[in-house]
Short mmCIF file of C-alpha atoms in Angstrom, two decimals:
data_model
loop_
_atom_site.label_atom_id
_atom_site.label_comp_id
_atom_site.label_asym_id
_atom_site.label_seq_id
_atom_site.Cartn_x
_atom_site.Cartn_y
_atom_site.Cartn_z
CA UNK K 18 127.81 83.48 97.52
CA UNK K 19 131.50 82.89 98.22
CA UNK K 20 134.20 83.56 95.63
CA UNK K 21 137.76 82.30 95.62
CA UNK K 22 138.74 85.65 94.08
CA UNK K 23 138.00 87.16 97.50
CA UNK K 24 139.48 84.41 99.66
CA UNK K 25 136.23 82.39 99.74
CA UNK K 26 134.30 85.40 101.05
CA UNK K 27 131.43 87.42 99.59
CA UNK K 28 132.17 89.82 96.76
CA UNK K 29 132.27 93.38 98.19
CA UNK K 30 129.82 95.93 96.82
CA UNK K 31 132.59 98.34 95.80
CA UNK K 32 134.04 95.69 93.47
CA UNK K 33 130.67 95.05 91.83
CA UNK K 34 130.37 98.78 91.21
CA UNK K 35 133.78 98.89 89.50
CA UNK K 36 133.07 95.72 87.54
CA UNK K 37 129.89 97.28 86.17
CA UNK K 38 132.03 100.04 84.64
CA UNK K 39 134.40 97.51 83.06
CA UNK K 40 131.36 95.77 81.53
CA UNK K 41 130.52 98.89 79.52
CA UNK K 42 133.72 98.89 77.44
CA UNK K 43 134.81 96.68 74.54
CA UNK K 44 136.81 93.49 75.01
CA UNK K 45 139.76 94.99 73.14
CA UNK K 46 139.86 98.05 75.38
CA UNK K 47 139.44 95.95 78.53
CA UNK K 48 142.41 93.76 77.62
CA UNK K 49 144.56 96.79 76.75
CA UNK K 50 143.77 98.39 80.11
CA UNK K 51 144.38 95.06 81.86
CA UNK K 52 147.91 95.11 80.46
CA UNK K 53 148.30 98.68 81.75
CA UNK K 54 147.18 97.59 85.23
CA UNK K 55 149.70 94.74 85.19
CA UNK K 56 152.46 97.05 83.95
CA UNK K 57 151.72 99.24 86.97
CA UNK K 58 152.37 96.25 89.26
CA UNK K 59 155.70 95.68 87.54
CA UNK K 60 156.44 99.43 87.81
CA UNK K 61 157.01 99.64 84.07
CA UNK K 62 156.75 102.88 82.14
CA UNK K 63 153.13 103.36 81.10
CA UNK K 64 151.97 104.54 77.70
CA UNK K 65 149.55 107.21 78.83
CA UNK K 66 148.88 108.35 75.27
CA UNK K 67 147.37 104.94 74.50
CA UNK K 68 145.39 105.04 77.73
CA UNK K 69 144.00 108.46 76.79
CA UNK K 70 143.03 107.14 73.34
CA UNK K 71 141.15 104.22 74.91
CA UNK K 72 139.40 106.52 77.36
CA UNK K 73 138.31 108.85 74.54
CA UNK K 74 137.18 105.94 72.38
CA UNK K 75 135.11 104.39 75.19
CA UNK K 76 133.79 107.72 76.50
CA UNK K 77 135.46 107.28 79.90
CA UNK K 78 136.10 110.35 82.00
CA UNK K 79 138.99 110.36 84.47
CA UNK K 80 136.83 108.96 87.28
CA UNK K 81 135.52 106.07 85.17
CA UNK K 82 138.99 105.34 83.81
CA UNK K 83 140.33 105.05 87.36
CA UNK K 84 137.47 102.69 88.21
CA UNK K 85 138.33 100.39 85.30
CA UNK K 86 142.06 100.36 86.08
CA UNK K 87 141.38 99.87 89.79
CA UNK K 88 139.07 96.93 89.11
CA UNK K 89 141.52 95.22 86.74
CA UNK K 90 144.36 95.83 89.20
CA UNK K 91 142.33 94.16 91.97
CA UNK K 92 141.55 91.20 89.73
CA UNK K 93 145.25 90.72 88.93
CA UNK K 94 146.29 91.00 92.58
CA UNK K 95 143.56 88.79 94.05
CA UNK K 96 143.63 86.07 91.39
CA UNK K 97 147.38 85.71 91.93
CA UNK K 98 147.19 85.93 95.73
CA UNK K 99 144.48 83.27 95.99
CA UNK K 100 145.84 81.01 93.24
CA UNK K 101 142.93 80.97 90.78
CA UNK K 102 143.34 79.02 87.57
CA UNK K 103 142.43 80.69 84.28
CA UNK K 104 139.17 78.72 84.16
CA UNK K 105 138.25 79.56 87.76
CA UNK K 106 138.90 83.25 87.25
CA UNK K 107 136.90 83.38 84.03
CA UNK K 108 133.95 81.57 85.60
CA UNK K 109 133.88 83.77 88.69
CA UNK K 110 134.14 87.02 86.73
CA UNK K 111 131.32 85.87 84.46
CA UNK K 112 129.18 84.96 87.47
CA UNK K 113 129.81 88.45 88.85
CA UNK K 114 128.41 90.00 85.68
CA UNK K 115 131.43 90.63 83.45
CA UNK K 116 130.82 89.68 79.79
CA UNK K 117 132.29 86.25 79.00
CA UNK K 118 134.60 87.54 76.27
CA UNK K 119 136.22 90.02 78.65
CA UNK K 120 136.35 87.42 81.45
CA UNK K 121 138.09 84.90 79.20
CA UNK K 122 140.53 87.46 77.82
CA UNK K 123 141.54 88.84 81.23
CA UNK K 124 141.92 85.32 82.66
CA UNK K 125 144.06 84.15 79.74
CA UNK K 126 146.29 87.22 79.92
CA UNK K 127 146.90 86.88 83.65
CA UNK K 128 147.54 83.13 83.30
CA UNK K 129 150.33 83.89 80.81
CA UNK K 130 152.28 85.89 83.42
CA UNK K 131 154.38 83.19 85.08
CA UNK K 132 156.33 85.56 87.34
CA UNK K 133 153.46 87.73 88.59
CA UNK K 134 153.32 85.87 91.92
CA UNK K 135 157.08 86.36 92.39
CA UNK K 136 156.61 90.06 91.68
CA UNK K 137 153.89 90.39 94.32
CA UNK K 138 156.03 88.55 96.86
CA UNK K 139 158.90 90.95 96.13
CA UNK K 140 156.59 93.93 96.66
CA UNK K 141 155.50 92.76 100.12
CA UNK K 142 157.60 94.30 102.88
CA UNK K 143 159.60 91.77 104.89
CA UNK K 144 158.37 91.60 108.45
CA UNK K 145 160.28 90.95 111.62
CA UNK K 146 159.68 87.47 113.02
CA UNK K 147 159.54 86.11 116.57
CA UNK K 148 162.41 83.66 117.00
CA UNK K 149 161.71 82.60 120.56
CA UNK K 150 159.52 83.47 123.51
CA UNK K 151 159.34 82.87 127.24
CA UNK K 152 157.12 84.06 130.05
CA UNK K 153 156.95 84.54 133.81
CA UNK K 154 153.82 84.73 135.96
CA UNK K 155 153.82 87.23 138.84
CA UNK K 156 151.19 87.24 141.57
CA UNK K 157 150.54 90.78 142.80
CA UNK K 158 150.09 90.95 146.60
CA UNK K 159 146.68 92.06 147.85
CA UNK K 160 146.72 95.37 149.75
CA UNK K 161 144.20 96.81 152.20
CA UNK K 162 143.08 99.38 149.61
CA UNK K 163 142.22 96.80 146.94
CA UNK K 164 138.49 96.12 146.53
CA UNK K 165 139.25 92.84 144.72
CA UNK K 166 142.22 90.53 144.34
CA UNK K 167 144.58 91.86 141.62
CA UNK K 168 144.95 89.76 138.50
CA UNK K 169 148.29 87.96 138.13
CA UNK K 170 150.62 89.67 135.67
CA UNK K 171 152.33 87.81 132.83
CA UNK K 172 155.71 89.03 131.63
CA UNK K 173 156.41 87.98 128.04
CA UNK K 174 159.96 88.00 126.74
CA UNK K 175 160.19 87.92 122.95
CA UNK K 176 163.32 87.54 120.82
CA UNK K 177 162.64 89.24 117.49
CA UNK K 178 164.64 88.57 114.35
CA UNK K 179 165.09 91.64 112.18
CA UNK K 180 163.96 91.64 108.53
CA UNK K 181 167.33 92.98 107.36
CA UNK K 182 170.53 90.95 107.55
CA UNK K 183 172.51 93.92 108.84
CA UNK K 184 170.43 94.40 111.97
CA UNK K 185 170.90 92.16 114.99
CA UNK K 186 168.08 90.44 116.85
CA UNK K 187 166.36 92.41 119.58
CA UNK K 188 164.34 91.54 122.65
CA UNK K 189 161.01 92.90 123.74
CA UNK K 190 159.48 92.60 127.23
CA UNK K 191 155.73 92.98 127.64
CA UNK K 192 153.73 92.92 130.87
CA UNK K 193 150.02 92.18 130.62
CA UNK K 194 147.35 91.08 133.13
CA UNK K 195 146.57 87.38 132.80
CA UNK K 196 142.86 87.94 132.09
CA UNK K 197 143.66 90.24 129.16
CA UNK K 198 146.22 87.75 127.88
CA UNK K 199 143.60 84.99 127.92
CA UNK K 200 141.18 87.23 126.02
CA UNK K 201 143.85 88.15 123.46
CA UNK K 202 144.73 84.47 122.96
CA UNK K 203 141.07 83.62 122.41
CA UNK K 204 140.73 86.36 119.78
CA UNK K 205 143.90 85.27 117.98
CA UNK K 206 142.76 81.65 117.92
CA UNK K 207 139.41 82.72 116.42
CA UNK K 208 141.20 84.75 113.74
CA UNK K 209 143.51 81.81 113.01
CA UNK K 210 140.53 79.49 112.51
CA UNK K 211 138.92 81.94 110.08
CA UNK K 212 142.17 82.18 108.09
CA UNK K 213 142.50 78.39 108.00
CA UNK K 214 138.97 78.01 106.63
CA UNK K 215 139.54 80.64 103.93
CA UNK K 216 142.90 79.28 102.75
#
């Protein structure tokens, strides 16, 4: 079954394992730890004394505590990344086996964070972008030692814009045999189609 929480893909087994641990604690503790997971995203100072109290109350050792926080962190990240509404998130978490009270509480808390998406965008590193490209096709002459005709070579010239304003644009020249370029293009087109279907 496909879930929007995972980009319209199947739920991974590791997440189900973590979710099973979250299901064992009370709704109050789950919501408190959800707030801790969100505070971690915002890089706020964490109240570890409260976290220790919750862990002791729920009988969570360090490993289980990390599982709960990791699961709630993944829920916050994925629900924001894939644009789930509060209702969608609650329904999907319930379908995955989380008690409805916890599902509703986590979904409502995350829905109240208007600037969480902006925070995640700010955390993503800015990547260099390709501003322009050009290519030349070179036919390699056949020599007497060649057992087969050499593949033409494509020279790509890329103009890359830097992610920082201070740095100037740079150029990058790449030479690649035409058959490998065709294969690479085919693979990229397949990946693009998969991304389009999952968006």
